[in-house]
mmCIF file of C-alpha atoms and ligand atoms in Angstrom:
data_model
loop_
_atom_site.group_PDB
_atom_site.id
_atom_site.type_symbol
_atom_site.label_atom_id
_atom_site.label_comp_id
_atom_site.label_asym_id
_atom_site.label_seq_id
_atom_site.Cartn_x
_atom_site.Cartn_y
_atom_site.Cartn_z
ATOM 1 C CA UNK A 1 127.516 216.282 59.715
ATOM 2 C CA UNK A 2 128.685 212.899 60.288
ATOM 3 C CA UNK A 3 128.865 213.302 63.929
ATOM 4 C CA UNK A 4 125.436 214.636 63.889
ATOM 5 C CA UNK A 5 124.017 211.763 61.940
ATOM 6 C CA UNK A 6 125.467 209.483 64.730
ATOM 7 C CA UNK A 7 124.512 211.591 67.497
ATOM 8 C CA UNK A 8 120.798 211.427 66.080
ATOM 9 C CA UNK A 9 121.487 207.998 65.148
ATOM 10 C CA UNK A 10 122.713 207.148 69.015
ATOM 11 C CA UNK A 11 119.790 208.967 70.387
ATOM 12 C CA UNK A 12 117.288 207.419 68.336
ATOM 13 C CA UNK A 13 118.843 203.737 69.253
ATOM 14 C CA UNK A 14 118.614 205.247 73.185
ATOM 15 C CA UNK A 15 115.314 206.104 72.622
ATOM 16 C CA UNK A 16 114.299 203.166 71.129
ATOM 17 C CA UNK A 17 115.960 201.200 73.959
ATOM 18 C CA UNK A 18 113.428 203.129 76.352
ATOM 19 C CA UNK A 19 110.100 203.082 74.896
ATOM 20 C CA UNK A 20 110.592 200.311 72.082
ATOM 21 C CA UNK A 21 109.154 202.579 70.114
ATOM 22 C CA UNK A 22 110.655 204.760 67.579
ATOM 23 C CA UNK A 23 108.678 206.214 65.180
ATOM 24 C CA UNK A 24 107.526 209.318 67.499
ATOM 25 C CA UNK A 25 108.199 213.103 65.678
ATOM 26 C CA UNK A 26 108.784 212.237 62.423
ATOM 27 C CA UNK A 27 108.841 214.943 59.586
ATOM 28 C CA UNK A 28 105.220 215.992 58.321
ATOM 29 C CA UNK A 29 105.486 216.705 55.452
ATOM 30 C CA UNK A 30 103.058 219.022 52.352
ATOM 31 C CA UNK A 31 100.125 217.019 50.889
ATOM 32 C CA UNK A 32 102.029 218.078 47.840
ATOM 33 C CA UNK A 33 104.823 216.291 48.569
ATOM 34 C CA UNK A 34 103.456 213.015 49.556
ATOM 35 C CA UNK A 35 100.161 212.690 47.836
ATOM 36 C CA UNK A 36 98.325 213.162 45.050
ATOM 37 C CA UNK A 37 94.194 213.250 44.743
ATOM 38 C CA UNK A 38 92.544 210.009 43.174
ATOM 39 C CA UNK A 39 88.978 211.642 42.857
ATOM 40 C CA UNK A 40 86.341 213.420 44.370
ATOM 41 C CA UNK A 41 86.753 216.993 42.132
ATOM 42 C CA UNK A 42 85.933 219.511 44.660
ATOM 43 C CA UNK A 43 85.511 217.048 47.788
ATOM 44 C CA UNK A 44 88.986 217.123 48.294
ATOM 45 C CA UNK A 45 90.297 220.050 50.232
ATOM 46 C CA UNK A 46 93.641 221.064 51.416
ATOM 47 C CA UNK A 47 93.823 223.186 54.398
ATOM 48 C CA UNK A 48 95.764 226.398 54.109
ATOM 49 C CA UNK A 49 98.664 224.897 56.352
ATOM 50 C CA UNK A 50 99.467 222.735 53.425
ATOM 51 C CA UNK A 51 99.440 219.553 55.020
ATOM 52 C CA UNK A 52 95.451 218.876 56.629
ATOM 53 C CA UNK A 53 92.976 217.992 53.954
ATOM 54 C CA UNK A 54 89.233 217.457 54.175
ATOM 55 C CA UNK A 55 87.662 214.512 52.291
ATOM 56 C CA UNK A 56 83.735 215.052 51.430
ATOM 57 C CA UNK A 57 80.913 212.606 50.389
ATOM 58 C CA UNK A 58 78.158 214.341 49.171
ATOM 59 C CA UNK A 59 75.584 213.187 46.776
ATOM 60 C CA UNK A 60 77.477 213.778 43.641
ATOM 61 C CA UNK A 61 80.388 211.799 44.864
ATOM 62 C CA UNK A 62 83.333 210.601 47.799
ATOM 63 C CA UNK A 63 86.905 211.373 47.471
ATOM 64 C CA UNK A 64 90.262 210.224 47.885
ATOM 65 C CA UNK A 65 94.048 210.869 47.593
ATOM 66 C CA UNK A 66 97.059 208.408 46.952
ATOM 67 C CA UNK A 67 100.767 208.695 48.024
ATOM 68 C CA UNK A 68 103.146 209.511 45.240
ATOM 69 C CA UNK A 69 105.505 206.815 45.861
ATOM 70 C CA UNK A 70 105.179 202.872 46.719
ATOM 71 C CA UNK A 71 106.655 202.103 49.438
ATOM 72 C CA UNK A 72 107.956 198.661 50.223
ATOM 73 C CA UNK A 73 107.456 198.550 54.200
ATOM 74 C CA UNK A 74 107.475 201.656 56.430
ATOM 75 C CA UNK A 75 105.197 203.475 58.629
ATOM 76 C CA UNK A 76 102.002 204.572 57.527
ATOM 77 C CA UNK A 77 100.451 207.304 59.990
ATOM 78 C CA UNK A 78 97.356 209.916 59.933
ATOM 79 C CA UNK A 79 95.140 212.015 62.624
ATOM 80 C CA UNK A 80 91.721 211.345 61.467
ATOM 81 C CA UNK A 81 88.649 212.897 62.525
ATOM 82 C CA UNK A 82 85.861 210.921 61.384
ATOM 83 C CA UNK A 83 82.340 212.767 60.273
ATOM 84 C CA UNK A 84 80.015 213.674 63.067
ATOM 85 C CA UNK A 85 76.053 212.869 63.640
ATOM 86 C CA UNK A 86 74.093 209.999 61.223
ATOM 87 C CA UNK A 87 77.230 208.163 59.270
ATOM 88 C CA UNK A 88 75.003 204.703 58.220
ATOM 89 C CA UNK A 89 76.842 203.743 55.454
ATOM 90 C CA UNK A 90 79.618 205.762 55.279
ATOM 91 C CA UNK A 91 83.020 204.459 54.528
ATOM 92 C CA UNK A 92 86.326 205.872 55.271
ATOM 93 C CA UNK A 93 89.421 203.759 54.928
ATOM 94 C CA UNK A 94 92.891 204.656 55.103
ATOM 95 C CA UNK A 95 94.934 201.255 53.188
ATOM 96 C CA UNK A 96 97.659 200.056 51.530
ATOM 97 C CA UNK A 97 96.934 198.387 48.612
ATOM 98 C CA UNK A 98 99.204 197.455 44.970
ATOM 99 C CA UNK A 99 95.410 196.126 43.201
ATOM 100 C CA UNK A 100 96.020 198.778 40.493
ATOM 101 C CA UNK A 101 99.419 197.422 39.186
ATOM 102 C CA UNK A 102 98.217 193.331 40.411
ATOM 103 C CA UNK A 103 94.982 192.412 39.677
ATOM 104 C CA UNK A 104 95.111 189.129 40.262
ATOM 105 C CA UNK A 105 97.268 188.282 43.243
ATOM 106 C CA UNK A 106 97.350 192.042 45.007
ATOM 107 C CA UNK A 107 98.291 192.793 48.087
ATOM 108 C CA UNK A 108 96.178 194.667 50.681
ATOM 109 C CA UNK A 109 96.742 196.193 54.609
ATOM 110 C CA UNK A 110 93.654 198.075 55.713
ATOM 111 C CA UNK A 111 92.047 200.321 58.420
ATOM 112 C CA UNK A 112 88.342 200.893 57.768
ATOM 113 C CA UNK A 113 85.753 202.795 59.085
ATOM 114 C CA UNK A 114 81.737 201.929 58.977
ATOM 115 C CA UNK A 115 79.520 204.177 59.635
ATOM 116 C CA UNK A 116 76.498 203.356 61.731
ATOM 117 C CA UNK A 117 73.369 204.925 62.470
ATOM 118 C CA UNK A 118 73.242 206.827 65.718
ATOM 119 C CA UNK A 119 76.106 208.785 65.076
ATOM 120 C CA UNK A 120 78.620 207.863 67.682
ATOM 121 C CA UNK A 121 79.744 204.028 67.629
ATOM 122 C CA UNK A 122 82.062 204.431 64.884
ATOM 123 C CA UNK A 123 83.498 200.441 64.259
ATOM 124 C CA UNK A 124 87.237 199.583 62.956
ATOM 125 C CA UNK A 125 87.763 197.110 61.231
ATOM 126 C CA UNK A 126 91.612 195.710 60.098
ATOM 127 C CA UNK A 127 91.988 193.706 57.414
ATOM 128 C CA UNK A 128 95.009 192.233 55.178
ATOM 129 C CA UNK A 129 95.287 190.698 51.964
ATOM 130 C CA UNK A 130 98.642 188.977 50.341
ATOM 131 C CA UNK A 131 99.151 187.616 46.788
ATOM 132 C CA UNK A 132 95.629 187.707 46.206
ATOM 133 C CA UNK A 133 94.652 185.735 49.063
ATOM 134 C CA UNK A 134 90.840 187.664 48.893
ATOM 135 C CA UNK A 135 89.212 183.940 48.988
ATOM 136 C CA UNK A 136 90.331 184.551 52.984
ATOM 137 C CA UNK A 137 89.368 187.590 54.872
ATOM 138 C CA UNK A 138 91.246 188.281 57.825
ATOM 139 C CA UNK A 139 89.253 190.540 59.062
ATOM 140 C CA UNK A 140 88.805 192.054 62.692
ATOM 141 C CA UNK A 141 86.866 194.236 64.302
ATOM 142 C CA UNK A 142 86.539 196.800 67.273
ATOM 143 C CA UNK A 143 85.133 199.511 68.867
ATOM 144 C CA UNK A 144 86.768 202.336 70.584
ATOM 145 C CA UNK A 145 87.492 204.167 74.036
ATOM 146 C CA UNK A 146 86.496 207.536 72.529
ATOM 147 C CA UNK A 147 84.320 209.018 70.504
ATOM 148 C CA UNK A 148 86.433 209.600 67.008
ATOM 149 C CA UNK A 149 84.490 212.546 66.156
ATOM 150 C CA UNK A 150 84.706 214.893 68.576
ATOM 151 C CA UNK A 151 88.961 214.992 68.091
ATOM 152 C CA UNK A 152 91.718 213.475 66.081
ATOM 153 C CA UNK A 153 93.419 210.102 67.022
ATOM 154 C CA UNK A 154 96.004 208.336 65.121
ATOM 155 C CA UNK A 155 95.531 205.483 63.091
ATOM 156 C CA UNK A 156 99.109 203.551 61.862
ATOM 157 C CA UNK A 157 99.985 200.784 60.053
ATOM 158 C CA UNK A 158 103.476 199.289 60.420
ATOM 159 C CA UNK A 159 104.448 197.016 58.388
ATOM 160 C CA UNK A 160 108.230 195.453 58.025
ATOM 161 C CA UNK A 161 109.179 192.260 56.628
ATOM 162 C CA UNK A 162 108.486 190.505 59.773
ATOM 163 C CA UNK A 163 105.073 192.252 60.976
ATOM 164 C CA UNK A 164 102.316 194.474 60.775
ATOM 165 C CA UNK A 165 101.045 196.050 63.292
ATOM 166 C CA UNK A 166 97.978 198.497 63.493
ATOM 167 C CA UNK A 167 97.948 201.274 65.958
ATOM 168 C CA UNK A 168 95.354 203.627 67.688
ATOM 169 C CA UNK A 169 96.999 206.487 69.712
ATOM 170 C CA UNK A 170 100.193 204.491 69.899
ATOM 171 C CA UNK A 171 98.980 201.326 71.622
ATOM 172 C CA UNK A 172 98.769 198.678 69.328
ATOM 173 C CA UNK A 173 95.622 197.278 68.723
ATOM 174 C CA UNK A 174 96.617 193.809 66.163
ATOM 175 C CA UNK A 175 99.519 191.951 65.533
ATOM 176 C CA UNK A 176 100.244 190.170 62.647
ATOM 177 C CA UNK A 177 103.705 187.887 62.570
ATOM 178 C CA UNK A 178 104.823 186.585 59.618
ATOM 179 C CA UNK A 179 104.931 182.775 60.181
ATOM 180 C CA UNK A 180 106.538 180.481 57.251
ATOM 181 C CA UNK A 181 102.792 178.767 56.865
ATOM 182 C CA UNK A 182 100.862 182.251 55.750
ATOM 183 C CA UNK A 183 103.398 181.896 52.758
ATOM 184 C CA UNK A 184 101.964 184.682 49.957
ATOM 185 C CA UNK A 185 99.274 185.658 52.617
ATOM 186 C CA UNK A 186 101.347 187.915 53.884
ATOM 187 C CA UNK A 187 101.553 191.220 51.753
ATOM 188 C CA UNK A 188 105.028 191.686 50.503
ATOM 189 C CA UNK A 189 104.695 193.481 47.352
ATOM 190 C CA UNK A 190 105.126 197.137 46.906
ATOM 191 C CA UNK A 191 102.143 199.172 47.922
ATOM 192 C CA UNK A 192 100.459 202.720 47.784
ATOM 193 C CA UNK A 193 98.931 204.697 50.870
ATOM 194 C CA UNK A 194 95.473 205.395 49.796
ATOM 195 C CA UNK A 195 92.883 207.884 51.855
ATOM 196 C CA UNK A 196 89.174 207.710 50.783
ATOM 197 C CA UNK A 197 85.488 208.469 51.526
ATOM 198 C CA UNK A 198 83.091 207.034 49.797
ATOM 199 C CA UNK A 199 79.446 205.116 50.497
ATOM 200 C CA UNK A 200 79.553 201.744 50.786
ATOM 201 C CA UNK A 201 75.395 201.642 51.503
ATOM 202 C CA UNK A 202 75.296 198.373 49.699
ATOM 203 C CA UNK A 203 77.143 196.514 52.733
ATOM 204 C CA UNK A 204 79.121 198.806 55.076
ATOM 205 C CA UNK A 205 76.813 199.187 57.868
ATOM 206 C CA UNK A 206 74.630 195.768 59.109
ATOM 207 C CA UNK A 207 74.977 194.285 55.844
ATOM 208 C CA UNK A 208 73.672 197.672 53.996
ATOM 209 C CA UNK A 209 70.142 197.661 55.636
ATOM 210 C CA UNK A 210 70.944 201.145 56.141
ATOM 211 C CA UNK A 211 72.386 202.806 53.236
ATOM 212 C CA UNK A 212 73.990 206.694 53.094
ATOM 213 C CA UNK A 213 71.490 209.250 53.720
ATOM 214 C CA UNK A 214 72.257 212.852 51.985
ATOM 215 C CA UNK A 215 69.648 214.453 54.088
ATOM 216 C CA UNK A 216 72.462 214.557 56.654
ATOM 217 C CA UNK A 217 75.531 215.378 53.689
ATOM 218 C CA UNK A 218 78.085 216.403 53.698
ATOM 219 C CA UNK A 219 79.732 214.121 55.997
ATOM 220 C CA UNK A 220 83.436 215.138 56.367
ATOM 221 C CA UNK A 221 86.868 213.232 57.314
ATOM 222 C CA UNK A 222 89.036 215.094 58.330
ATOM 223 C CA UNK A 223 93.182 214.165 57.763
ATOM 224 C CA UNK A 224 96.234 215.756 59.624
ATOM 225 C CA UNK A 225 99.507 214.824 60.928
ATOM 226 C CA UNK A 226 99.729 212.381 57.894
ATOM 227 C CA UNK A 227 103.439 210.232 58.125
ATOM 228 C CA UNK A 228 105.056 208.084 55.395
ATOM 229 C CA UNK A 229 108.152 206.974 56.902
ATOM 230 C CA UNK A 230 109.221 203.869 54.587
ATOM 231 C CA UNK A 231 111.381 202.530 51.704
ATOM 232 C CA UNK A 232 110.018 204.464 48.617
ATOM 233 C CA UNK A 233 110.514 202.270 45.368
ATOM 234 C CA UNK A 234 112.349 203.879 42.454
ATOM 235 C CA UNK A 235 109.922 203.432 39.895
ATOM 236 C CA UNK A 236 112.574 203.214 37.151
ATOM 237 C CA UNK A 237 115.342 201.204 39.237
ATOM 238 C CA UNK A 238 112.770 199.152 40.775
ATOM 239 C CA UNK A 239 114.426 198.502 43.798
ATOM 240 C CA UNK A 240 113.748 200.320 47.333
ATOM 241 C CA UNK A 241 115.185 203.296 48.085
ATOM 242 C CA UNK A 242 114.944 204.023 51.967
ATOM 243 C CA UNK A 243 117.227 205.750 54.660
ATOM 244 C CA UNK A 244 119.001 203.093 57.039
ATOM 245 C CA UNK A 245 116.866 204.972 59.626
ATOM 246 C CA UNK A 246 113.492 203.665 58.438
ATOM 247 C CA UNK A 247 114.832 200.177 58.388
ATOM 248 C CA UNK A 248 115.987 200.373 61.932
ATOM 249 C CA UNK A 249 112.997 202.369 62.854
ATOM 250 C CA UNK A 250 110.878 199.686 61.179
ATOM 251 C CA UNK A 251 112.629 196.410 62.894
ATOM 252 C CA UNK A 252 112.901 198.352 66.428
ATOM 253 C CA UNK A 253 109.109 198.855 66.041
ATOM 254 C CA UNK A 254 108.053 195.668 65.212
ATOM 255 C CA UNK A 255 109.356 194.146 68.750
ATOM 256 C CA UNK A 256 106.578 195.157 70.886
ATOM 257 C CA UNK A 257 107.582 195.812 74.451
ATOM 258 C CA UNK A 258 106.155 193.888 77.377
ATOM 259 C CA UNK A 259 104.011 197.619 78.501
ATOM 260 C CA UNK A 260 102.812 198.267 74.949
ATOM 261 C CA UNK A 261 101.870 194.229 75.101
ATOM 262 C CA UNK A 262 99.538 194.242 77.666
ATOM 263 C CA UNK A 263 97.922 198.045 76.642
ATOM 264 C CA UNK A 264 97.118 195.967 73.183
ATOM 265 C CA UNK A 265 96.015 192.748 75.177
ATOM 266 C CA UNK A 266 93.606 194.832 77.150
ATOM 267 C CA UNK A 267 92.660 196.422 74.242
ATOM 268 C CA UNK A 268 91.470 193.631 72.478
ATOM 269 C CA UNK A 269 89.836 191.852 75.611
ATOM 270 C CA UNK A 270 87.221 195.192 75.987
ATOM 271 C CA UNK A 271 87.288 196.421 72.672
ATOM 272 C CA UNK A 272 87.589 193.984 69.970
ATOM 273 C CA UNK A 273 84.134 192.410 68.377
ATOM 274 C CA UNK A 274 85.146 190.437 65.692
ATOM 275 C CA UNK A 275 87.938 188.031 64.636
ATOM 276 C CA UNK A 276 88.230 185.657 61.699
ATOM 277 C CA UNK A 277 90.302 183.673 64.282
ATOM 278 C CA UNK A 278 87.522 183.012 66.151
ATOM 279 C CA UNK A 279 84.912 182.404 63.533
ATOM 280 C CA UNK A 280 84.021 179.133 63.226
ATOM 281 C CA UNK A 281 81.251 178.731 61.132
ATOM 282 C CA UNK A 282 83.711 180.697 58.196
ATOM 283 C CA UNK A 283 86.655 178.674 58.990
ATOM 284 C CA UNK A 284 86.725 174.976 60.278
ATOM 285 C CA UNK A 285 89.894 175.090 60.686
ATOM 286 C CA UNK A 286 91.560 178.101 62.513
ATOM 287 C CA UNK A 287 93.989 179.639 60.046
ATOM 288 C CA UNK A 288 97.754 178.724 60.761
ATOM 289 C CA UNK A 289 98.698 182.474 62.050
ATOM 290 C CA UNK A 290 96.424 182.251 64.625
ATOM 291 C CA UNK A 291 96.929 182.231 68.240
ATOM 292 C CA UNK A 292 93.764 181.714 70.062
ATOM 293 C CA UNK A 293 93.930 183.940 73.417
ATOM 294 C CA UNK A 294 90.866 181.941 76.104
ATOM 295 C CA UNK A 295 90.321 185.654 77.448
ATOM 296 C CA UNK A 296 89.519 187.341 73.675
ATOM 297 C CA UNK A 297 87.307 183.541 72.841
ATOM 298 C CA UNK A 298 85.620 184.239 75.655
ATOM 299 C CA UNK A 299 84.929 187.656 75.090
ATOM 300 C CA UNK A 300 83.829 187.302 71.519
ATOM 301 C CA UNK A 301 81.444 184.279 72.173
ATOM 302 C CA UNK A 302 79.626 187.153 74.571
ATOM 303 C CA UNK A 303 79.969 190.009 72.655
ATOM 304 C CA UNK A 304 79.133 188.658 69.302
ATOM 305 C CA UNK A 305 76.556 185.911 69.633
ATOM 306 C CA UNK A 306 75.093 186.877 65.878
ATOM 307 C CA UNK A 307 79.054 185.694 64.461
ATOM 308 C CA UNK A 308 79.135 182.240 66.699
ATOM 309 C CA UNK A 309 75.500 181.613 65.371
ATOM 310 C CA UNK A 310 76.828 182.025 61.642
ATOM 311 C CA UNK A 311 75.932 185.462 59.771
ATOM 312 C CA UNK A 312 76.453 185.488 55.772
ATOM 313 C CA UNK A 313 79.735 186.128 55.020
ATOM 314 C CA UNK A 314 79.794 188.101 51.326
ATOM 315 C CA UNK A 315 82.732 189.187 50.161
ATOM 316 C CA UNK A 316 83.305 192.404 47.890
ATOM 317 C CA UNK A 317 86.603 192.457 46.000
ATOM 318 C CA UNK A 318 88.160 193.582 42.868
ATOM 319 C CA UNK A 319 85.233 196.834 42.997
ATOM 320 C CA UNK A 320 86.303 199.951 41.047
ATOM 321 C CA UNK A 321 85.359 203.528 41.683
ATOM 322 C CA UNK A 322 86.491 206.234 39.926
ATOM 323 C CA UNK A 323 90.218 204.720 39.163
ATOM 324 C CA UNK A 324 90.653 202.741 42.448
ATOM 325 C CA UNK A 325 89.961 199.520 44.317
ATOM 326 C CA UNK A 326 88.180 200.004 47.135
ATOM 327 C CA UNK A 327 89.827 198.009 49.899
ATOM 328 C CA UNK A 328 88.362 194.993 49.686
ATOM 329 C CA UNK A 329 85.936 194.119 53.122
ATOM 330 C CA UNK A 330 83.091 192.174 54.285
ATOM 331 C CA UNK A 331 79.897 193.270 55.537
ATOM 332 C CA UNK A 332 78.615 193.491 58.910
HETATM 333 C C1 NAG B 1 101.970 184.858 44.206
HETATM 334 O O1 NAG B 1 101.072 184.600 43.167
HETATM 335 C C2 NAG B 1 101.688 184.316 41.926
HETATM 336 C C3 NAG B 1 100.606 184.252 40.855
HETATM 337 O O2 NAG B 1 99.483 183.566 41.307
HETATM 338 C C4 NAG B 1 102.501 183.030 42.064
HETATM 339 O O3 NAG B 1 103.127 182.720 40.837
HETATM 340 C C5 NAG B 1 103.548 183.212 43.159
HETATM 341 O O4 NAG B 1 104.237 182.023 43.390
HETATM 342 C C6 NAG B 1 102.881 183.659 44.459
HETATM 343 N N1 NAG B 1 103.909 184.025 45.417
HETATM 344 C C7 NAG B 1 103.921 183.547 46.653
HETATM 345 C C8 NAG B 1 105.038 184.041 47.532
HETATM 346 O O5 NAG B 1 103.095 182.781 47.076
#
């Protein structure tokens, strides 16, 4: 036994060595296991297999599920297939967020998806939050290589004491390192996994011009392959209870190799749309994280004329539905 933990512990070192890149085949587990649902009655459906579930917005209401545990730091992982056809409106997101136990200085790490109205240009947008910090958005936004619902992809959130990292398929599509000036900005609280659907017609799609429409309902997400690979806080110790794997796997992870480096710098020269980085008329000053890249400025001032000319910014925080926050966002 102890020889096979080092063996596996060697291997995964070896393997890390390689591809820089650990946190490949980990354990799916049972929605059971890992989650709980928030809402949604009958919206929420688990797949026979135990460990797929289907989240529905239909007229009567979205849906949503929420890990058991908080987790501080790990990897946060699931195959999503987002809903087909007319989507205006629509809102999936798949965050971490502590807003139920902090109200007023919560932390937040978020993946969303807006709906839009011809069906197929599904946007991202990543977001994070720390201590509260909702007076700043640090939002960005892309658009993909693929169309996300016709298959699955993966959507992952890393997030160590050092960085977090969003992923798409592996490459890594933002980097966030924590830099002494962010201070509380960056999120280092305990936080839940949350998974939900819901319609966010007031602002999710061009400002909420066009809101859900249930003539084309249900619209579906569908969630697979889900990973929580972190350091799961003991509720009644209160301090973090994670494998020495995880922590390796986490630090390991959070040096991105030179390859994966330029996959997420090509990335975000074709597909990114949006960054608070590069938004001027919101913030005068660029905030201290920042590190302005000539080829993304460049790209954005083309892309994105509407942003460099100054759109509205409104903010929607602190929102409850059913028991939840909604992760906090900004329309577009
Ligand atoms: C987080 O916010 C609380 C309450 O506003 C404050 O007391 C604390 O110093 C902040 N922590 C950090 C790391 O900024």
């Amino acid at each position: 036994m102890e020889f096979l933990t080092r063996f596996l512990g060697f291997m995964s070192l070896f393997t890390s060595l390689v591809s820089g890149f650990t946190l490949q085949n980990l354990p799916l587990i049972q929605f059971d296991e890992g989650y709980t649902q928030l809402f949604g009655d009958q919206n929420l459906i688990v797949h026979r297999d135990g460990k797929s579930v289907r989240l529905t917005l239909d007229e009567r209401t979205g849906s949503g599920f929420v890990s058991n545990d908080i987790y501080l730091h790990g990897f946060f992982s699931s195959s999503i297939k987002l809903p087909a056809d007319y989507s205006a409106g629509v809102v999936i997101a798949f965050y971490l967020s502590n807003g139920d136990m902090y109200e007023k200085n919560h932390d937040e790490i978020d993946f969303e998806f807006l709906g839009n109205i011809r069906g197929k240009e599904w946007r991202i947008q990543t977001n994070i939050y720390g201590n509260g910090s909702t007076h700043l958005g640090r939002e960005e936004r892309y658009n993909l290589w693929f169309d996300p619902t016709e298959d699955f992809h993966q959507y992952s959130i890393l997030w160590s004491p050092s960085h977090i990292i969003f992923f798409v398929d592996n490459v890594p599509i933002r980097e966030v390192k924590r830099t002494a000036s962010m201070g509380g900005d960056f999120p280092a609280k305990p936080m839940s996994l949350y998974a939900t659907i819901w319609d966010g017609s007031k602002w999710a799609t061009n400002g909420g011009k066009y809101g859900v429409n249930y003539k084309y309902a249900p619209y579906v997400a569908q969630f697979t392959d889900m990973i929580l690979h972190g350091c799961a806080i003991d509720p009644t110790e209160k301090s973090p209870s994670c494998e020495d794997r995880a922590v390796e796997d986490l630090r390991v992870a959070s040096e991105i190799t030179e390859t994966q480096r330029s996959k997420m710098e090509s990335f975000r020269r074709k597909h990114m749309t949006y960054s608070y980085c590069y938004d001027h008329m919101r913030y005068k000053v660029v905030l201290s994280e920042c590190v302005v890249n000539p080829g993304e400025a460049q790209r954005l001032r083309v892309y994105d004329p509407v942003t460099f000319g100054g759109i509205p910014h409104s903010h929607h925080h602190g929102k409850h539905r059913s028991k939840i926050r909604i992760a906090g966002t900004q329309s577009i």
